[in-house]
């Protein structure tokens, strides 16, 4: 039998007995629901995604509702999932679908690929899982299975290695049961051929697996060549007014945490009292430095120095700007925030002003 047919059949048979067949997006797997789940699952584990997916599709049940929503509300439902560009792209793509395709979710590969945030693997997964169209996928799980199965050397981000993996992915994608196979190969990577301690004894393709034959599973995929991440430092000025509300500023639409709400920021070299007075027009009543937080992005570490400041808010520039708002947790404002901002807000709003002044 053709080796590729055999591979697909073994993976599908394993899936039918052991795979995940009850995930939220597998019930009613419309292209829209599969799209949302696939975007959320990029760089995020299934268990983390489940509650976010549930809340998201309840609030935005279809592409029209998502397109009509304010980006702040969309990002609010994304808060905590990280990689916020995914949420912004989802919203932009929904608007494009409404404007250009009458709100009907495209089921053509090239059209999907032209939408923001949808790459080759995601487009393939949406069409395979929701429409049973034959397209290969190559997400992180599939890359791991294929690099091990064929003992493919080299970092998978290198063009040559990636092209080779696409060729393999294409070869193994069956002509029938594509939806099942697609879920099956993803599950195999997530459940059996795991990053650490792959469970080769339970693997349906173990007899043919090159890495297993060489007992070198842990050498695949080859790690990304290491480089030391640079460190940037910033100061979060957490301003609290006499009513206990916290000042938030909306960040520029692009760049790190683009469009999200956060605390005004200055550099460690600034005199924070002077900076707050000059930039925001407040006078400072009390000030407390909190412990440094390190947040790591893919390309740098951000060391955050949070400073909790009680201010007198009688005369300032904030009143006249849409970029700022006073946040009161009890009022349940729906704002998208980066994880460290959300965490600090929670900590700060549990502190009474007395503690600070004390
Ligand atoms: S035998 Fe082990 S290393 Fe090879 S594909 Fe299966 S789980 Fe992965």
Coordinates of C-alpha atoms and ligand atoms in Angstrom, one line a residue:
X1 CA 0.0 0.0 0.0
X2 CA 1.1 3.6 -0.7
X3 CA 3.0 4.7 2.4
X4 CA 1.2 8.1 2.5
X5 CA -2.3 6.3 2.4
X6 CA -1.1 4.1 5.2
X7 CA 0.1 7.0 7.3
X8 CA -3.2 8.8 6.9
X9 CA -5.3 5.7 7.6
X10 CA -3.4 4.9 10.8
X11 CA -3.7 8.4 12.1
X12 CA -7.4 8.5 11.3
X13 CA -8.0 5.1 13.0
X14 CA -6.1 6.3 16.1
X15 CA -8.2 9.5 16.1
X16 CA -11.5 7.6 15.9
X17 CA -10.6 5.8 19.1
X18 CA -8.5 8.3 21.0
X19 CA -8.8 11.8 19.4
X20 CA -10.7 14.8 20.7
X21 CA -14.1 14.8 19.2
X22 CA -16.0 16.9 21.6
X23 CA -14.3 20.3 21.4
X24 CA -16.7 23.3 21.4
X25 CA -15.9 24.3 17.8
X26 CA -16.5 20.7 16.6
X27 CA -20.2 21.1 17.5
X28 CA -21.6 23.0 14.5
X29 CA -18.2 23.5 12.8
X30 CA -19.1 26.4 10.6
X31 CA -16.2 28.2 8.8
X32 CA -16.8 31.2 11.2
X33 CA -16.5 29.1 14.4
X34 CA -13.6 27.1 13.1
X35 CA -11.9 30.3 12.0
X36 CA -12.3 31.8 15.5
X37 CA -11.0 28.7 17.1
X38 CA -8.0 28.3 14.8
X39 CA -6.9 31.9 15.4
X40 CA -7.3 31.5 19.2
X41 CA -5.3 28.2 19.0
X42 CA -2.3 29.9 17.4
X43 CA 0.3 29.8 20.1
X44 CA -2.3 28.9 22.7
X45 CA -3.2 25.5 24.3
X46 CA -6.7 24.1 23.8
X47 CA -7.6 24.2 27.5
X48 CA -6.8 27.9 27.7
X49 CA -8.8 28.6 24.6
X50 CA -12.0 26.8 25.6
X51 CA -13.5 29.4 28.0
X52 CA -12.4 32.3 25.7
X53 CA -13.9 30.7 22.7
X54 CA -17.2 30.0 24.5
X55 CA -17.5 33.7 25.7
X56 CA -16.4 35.0 22.3
X57 CA -18.9 33.2 20.1
X58 CA -21.7 33.8 22.6
X59 CA -21.0 37.6 22.3
X60 CA -20.2 37.5 18.6
X61 CA -22.1 34.6 17.1
X62 CA -21.4 35.4 13.5
X63 CA -19.2 37.4 11.3
X64 CA -21.7 40.3 11.0
X65 CA -21.9 40.8 14.8
X66 CA -18.1 40.7 15.0
X67 CA -17.7 43.2 12.2
X68 CA -20.3 45.6 13.8
X69 CA -18.6 45.5 17.3
X70 CA -16.3 48.1 18.6
X71 CA -12.7 47.0 18.6
X72 CA -12.5 47.8 22.3
X73 CA -15.2 45.3 23.0
X74 CA -13.5 42.7 20.8
X75 CA -10.2 43.2 22.6
X76 CA -11.9 43.0 25.9
X77 CA -13.1 39.5 25.0
X78 CA -9.5 38.8 24.0
X79 CA -7.9 40.1 27.2
X80 CA -5.7 37.4 28.8
X81 CA -5.2 35.4 25.6
X82 CA -2.2 37.4 24.5
X83 CA -0.9 38.1 21.0
X84 CA -3.5 40.8 20.5
X85 CA -2.7 41.3 16.9
X86 CA -4.8 38.1 16.4
X87 CA -7.9 39.8 17.9
X88 CA -7.4 43.0 15.8
X89 CA -6.9 41.0 12.6
X90 CA -10.0 38.9 13.4
X91 CA -12.0 42.1 13.6
X92 CA -10.5 43.6 10.5
X93 CA -11.1 40.4 8.5
X94 CA -14.7 40.3 9.7
X95 CA -15.2 43.9 8.4
X96 CA -13.7 42.9 5.1
X97 CA -16.0 39.9 4.8
X98 CA -19.0 42.1 5.4
X99 CA -17.9 44.8 3.0
X100 CA -16.5 42.6 0.2
X101 CA -18.4 39.3 0.4
X102 CA -21.9 40.4 1.7
X103 CA -21.1 38.9 5.1
X104 CA -20.7 35.4 3.7
X105 CA -17.6 33.7 5.0
X106 CA -15.4 32.9 2.0
X107 CA -14.8 29.2 1.3
X108 CA -12.2 29.8 -1.4
X109 CA -8.6 29.2 -0.4
X110 CA -7.0 32.2 -2.1
X111 CA -9.7 34.5 -0.8
X112 CA -9.2 33.3 2.8
X113 CA -5.5 33.7 2.4
X114 CA -6.0 37.4 1.4
X115 CA -7.6 38.2 4.8
X116 CA -5.6 39.6 7.6
X117 CA -4.3 37.0 10.1
X118 CA -4.9 34.0 7.9
X119 CA -1.9 32.2 6.6
X120 CA -1.6 29.1 4.5
X121 CA -2.0 26.6 7.4
X122 CA -4.9 28.4 9.0
X123 CA -6.7 28.8 5.6
X124 CA -6.1 25.1 5.0
X125 CA -7.4 24.1 8.5
X126 CA -10.6 26.2 8.2
X127 CA -11.5 24.7 4.8
X128 CA -10.5 21.2 5.7
X129 CA -12.3 21.2 9.1
X130 CA -15.4 23.1 8.1
X131 CA -15.8 22.2 4.4
X132 CA -13.9 18.9 4.1
X133 CA -11.8 20.5 1.3
X134 CA -8.4 19.0 0.7
X135 CA -5.7 21.3 1.9
X136 CA -2.6 20.4 3.9
X137 CA -1.9 22.1 7.2
X138 CA 1.4 22.7 8.9
X139 CA 0.9 24.1 12.4
X140 CA 3.3 23.6 15.3
X141 CA 1.9 20.1 16.2
X142 CA 2.0 18.9 12.6
X143 CA 5.6 20.2 12.2
X144 CA 6.7 18.3 15.3
X145 CA 5.1 15.0 14.0
X146 CA 6.6 15.3 10.5
X147 CA 10.1 16.4 11.6
X148 CA 10.2 13.4 13.9
X149 CA 8.6 10.9 11.5
X150 CA 11.2 11.8 8.8
X151 CA 14.0 13.0 11.1
X152 CA 14.1 16.3 9.3
X153 CA 17.0 18.4 10.5
X154 CA 17.2 22.2 10.7
X155 CA 15.0 24.9 12.3
X156 CA 11.4 24.7 11.0
X157 CA 11.4 28.5 10.5
X158 CA 14.0 28.2 7.8
X159 CA 12.4 28.5 4.3
X160 CA 14.1 25.4 3.0
X161 CA 13.0 23.2 5.9
X162 CA 9.5 24.6 5.9
X163 CA 9.1 24.0 2.2
X164 CA 10.2 20.4 2.7
X165 CA 7.6 20.0 5.5
X166 CA 4.9 21.4 3.3
X167 CA 5.8 18.8 0.6
X168 CA 5.4 16.1 3.3
X169 CA 2.2 17.6 4.6
X170 CA 0.8 17.7 1.1
X171 CA 1.8 14.0 0.5
X172 CA 0.1 12.7 3.6
X173 CA -3.2 14.7 3.3
X174 CA -5.7 12.1 2.1
X175 CA -8.3 12.7 -0.6
X176 CA -11.1 11.4 1.5
X177 CA -11.9 12.2 5.2
X178 CA -9.8 15.3 5.1
X179 CA -11.7 16.9 8.0
X180 CA -11.0 13.9 10.2
X181 CA -7.4 13.6 9.1
X182 CA -6.7 17.3 9.8
X183 CA -8.1 17.1 13.3
X184 CA -6.3 13.7 13.8
X185 CA -2.8 14.9 12.9
X186 CA -3.2 18.0 15.1
X187 CA -4.4 15.8 18.0
X188 CA -1.6 13.3 17.4
X189 CA 0.9 16.2 17.8
X190 CA -0.9 17.6 20.8
X191 CA -1.6 14.4 22.7
X192 CA 1.0 11.8 21.7
X193 CA 3.9 13.3 19.9
X194 CA 4.3 16.0 22.5
X195 CA 7.2 18.4 22.8
X196 CA 8.5 16.6 26.0
X197 CA 8.2 12.9 26.6
X198 CA 6.4 11.8 23.4
X199 CA 4.3 8.7 24.1
X200 CA 5.7 6.6 21.2
X201 CA 4.3 3.3 22.6
X202 CA 0.8 4.7 21.9
X203 CA 1.7 6.3 18.5
X204 CA -0.1 4.8 15.5
X205 CA 2.9 5.5 13.2
X206 CA 5.7 4.5 15.5
X207 CA 6.9 1.5 13.5
X208 CA 7.9 3.8 10.6
X209 CA 9.1 6.8 12.6
X210 CA 12.7 7.7 11.8
X211 CA 13.3 9.6 15.0
X212 CA 12.0 6.7 17.1
X213 CA 14.2 4.2 15.2
X214 CA 17.2 6.3 16.1
X215 CA 16.0 6.9 19.6
X216 CA 16.4 10.6 18.9
X217 CA 12.9 12.0 19.3
X218 CA 14.1 14.8 21.5
X219 CA 16.4 16.2 18.8
X220 CA 13.4 17.1 16.7
X221 CA 12.3 19.6 15.8
X222 CA 15.7 21.3 15.8
X223 CA 15.6 24.3 18.1
X224 CA 15.7 27.9 16.8
X225 CA 19.2 29.2 16.8
X226 CA 19.5 31.1 20.1
X227 CA 20.0 34.7 20.4
X228 CA 19.9 36.7 23.6
X229 CA 16.8 38.9 23.8
X230 CA 17.4 42.6 24.5
X231 CA 15.9 44.1 27.6
X232 CA 13.8 47.3 27.6
X233 CA 12.7 49.1 30.7
X234 CA 9.6 51.2 31.2
X235 CA 7.7 52.8 34.0
X236 CA 3.9 52.3 34.4
X237 CA 2.5 55.3 36.1
X238 CA -0.6 54.0 37.8
X239 CA -2.5 57.2 38.6
X240 CA -5.4 56.9 41.1
X241 CA -7.7 59.9 41.7
X242 CA -9.6 60.8 44.9
X243 CA -12.6 58.6 43.8
X244 CA -10.4 55.5 43.5
X245 CA -10.5 55.5 39.7
X246 CA -7.4 54.6 37.8
X247 CA -6.2 56.5 34.7
X248 CA -5.8 54.5 31.5
X249 CA -4.4 55.6 28.2
X250 CA -5.1 53.9 24.9
X251 CA -2.0 52.8 23.1
X252 CA -1.3 53.6 19.4
X253 CA -3.1 51.2 17.0
X254 CA 0.1 49.4 15.9
X255 CA 3.1 48.1 17.7
X256 CA 3.3 46.2 21.0
X257 CA -0.2 45.9 22.6
X258 CA -1.5 48.1 19.8
X259 CA -5.0 49.6 20.5
X260 CA -5.1 48.2 24.1
X261 CA -5.6 50.3 27.2
X262 CA -2.8 50.6 29.6
X263 CA -1.1 53.0 32.1
X264 CA 0.7 56.1 31.0
X265 CA 4.4 55.3 30.6
X266 CA 7.6 57.2 31.2
X267 CA 11.2 56.2 31.2
X268 CA 13.2 55.3 34.4
X269 CA 15.2 58.4 33.7
X270 CA 12.2 60.7 34.1
X271 CA 11.5 62.3 37.5
X272 CA 8.0 60.8 37.8
X273 CA 6.5 63.7 39.8
X274 CA 7.7 66.3 37.3
X275 CA 6.7 64.1 34.3
X276 CA 3.2 63.6 35.6
X277 CA 2.8 67.3 36.3
X278 CA 4.2 68.4 32.9
X279 CA 2.6 65.7 30.7
X280 CA -0.7 65.1 32.4
X281 CA -1.2 68.2 34.6
X282 CA -1.7 66.5 37.9
X283 CA 0.0 67.2 41.2
X284 CA 1.2 64.1 43.1
X285 CA -0.1 63.5 46.6
X286 CA 1.5 60.1 47.4
X287 CA 3.7 57.7 45.6
X288 CA 4.7 54.0 46.0
X289 CA 7.1 51.9 43.9
X290 CA 6.0 48.3 43.4
X291 CA 8.1 45.2 42.5
X292 CA 9.5 45.0 39.0
X293 CA 7.7 42.8 36.5
X294 CA 9.3 41.1 33.6
X295 CA 7.1 40.5 30.5
X296 CA 8.8 38.6 27.7
X297 CA 7.8 39.2 24.1
X298 CA 9.1 37.0 21.2
X299 CA 11.8 39.6 20.4
X300 CA 12.6 41.4 23.7
X301 CA 12.1 41.4 27.5
X302 CA 10.1 44.3 28.9
X303 CA 11.0 45.2 32.5
X304 CA 8.1 47.1 34.0
X305 CA 8.5 49.3 37.0
X306 CA 5.0 49.9 38.3
X307 CA 4.5 53.1 40.3
X308 CA 1.3 53.7 42.2
X309 CA 0.6 57.4 42.4
X310 CA -2.3 59.2 44.1
X311 CA -3.1 62.4 42.3
X312 CA -5.1 65.5 42.7
X313 CA -7.2 65.7 39.6
X314 CA -8.6 69.2 39.6
X315 CA -6.8 70.7 36.6
X316 CA -5.3 68.4 33.9
X317 CA -5.3 67.7 30.2
X318 CA -7.1 64.3 30.5
X319 CA -10.6 65.8 30.5
X320 CA -10.1 66.9 26.9
X321 CA -8.8 63.7 25.3
X322 CA -10.4 60.5 24.0
X323 CA -7.1 58.8 24.6
X324 CA -7.6 58.7 28.3
X325 CA -10.3 57.3 30.6
X326 CA -10.8 56.9 34.3
X327 CA -11.3 53.2 35.0
X328 CA -13.5 52.0 37.9
X329 CA -13.6 48.3 38.2
X330 CA -17.1 48.3 39.6
X331 CA -18.5 50.0 36.5
X332 CA -17.4 47.0 34.4
X333 CA -16.1 49.0 31.5
X334 CA -15.3 46.8 28.5
X335 CA -11.8 47.6 27.6
X336 CA -9.0 45.5 26.0
X337 CA -5.9 45.4 28.2
X338 CA -2.6 43.6 28.1
X339 CA -2.2 40.9 30.8
X340 CA 0.3 42.8 33.1
X341 CA -2.0 45.8 33.1
X342 CA -5.0 43.7 34.0
X343 CA -3.0 42.0 36.8
X344 CA -1.7 45.3 38.2
X345 CA -5.2 46.9 38.1
X346 CA -6.5 44.0 40.1
X347 CA -3.8 44.4 42.7
X348 CA -4.1 48.1 42.9
X349 CA -7.8 48.3 43.2
X350 CA -7.7 45.9 46.1
X351 CA -5.4 48.3 47.9
X352 CA -7.1 51.1 49.7
X353 CA -5.8 54.6 49.5
X354 CA -5.2 54.4 53.2
X355 CA -2.5 51.7 52.6
X356 CA -0.9 54.0 50.2
X357 CA -1.0 57.1 52.3
X358 CA -0.2 55.1 55.4
Ligands
LIG1 S1 6.8 7.4 17.2 FE1 7.1 9.0 18.8 S2 8.3 10.5 17.9 FE2 7.6 9.3 16.2 S3 5.7 10.3 15.5 FE3 5.1 8.8 17.0 S4 5.1 9.9 19.0 FE4 6.2 11.1 17.5

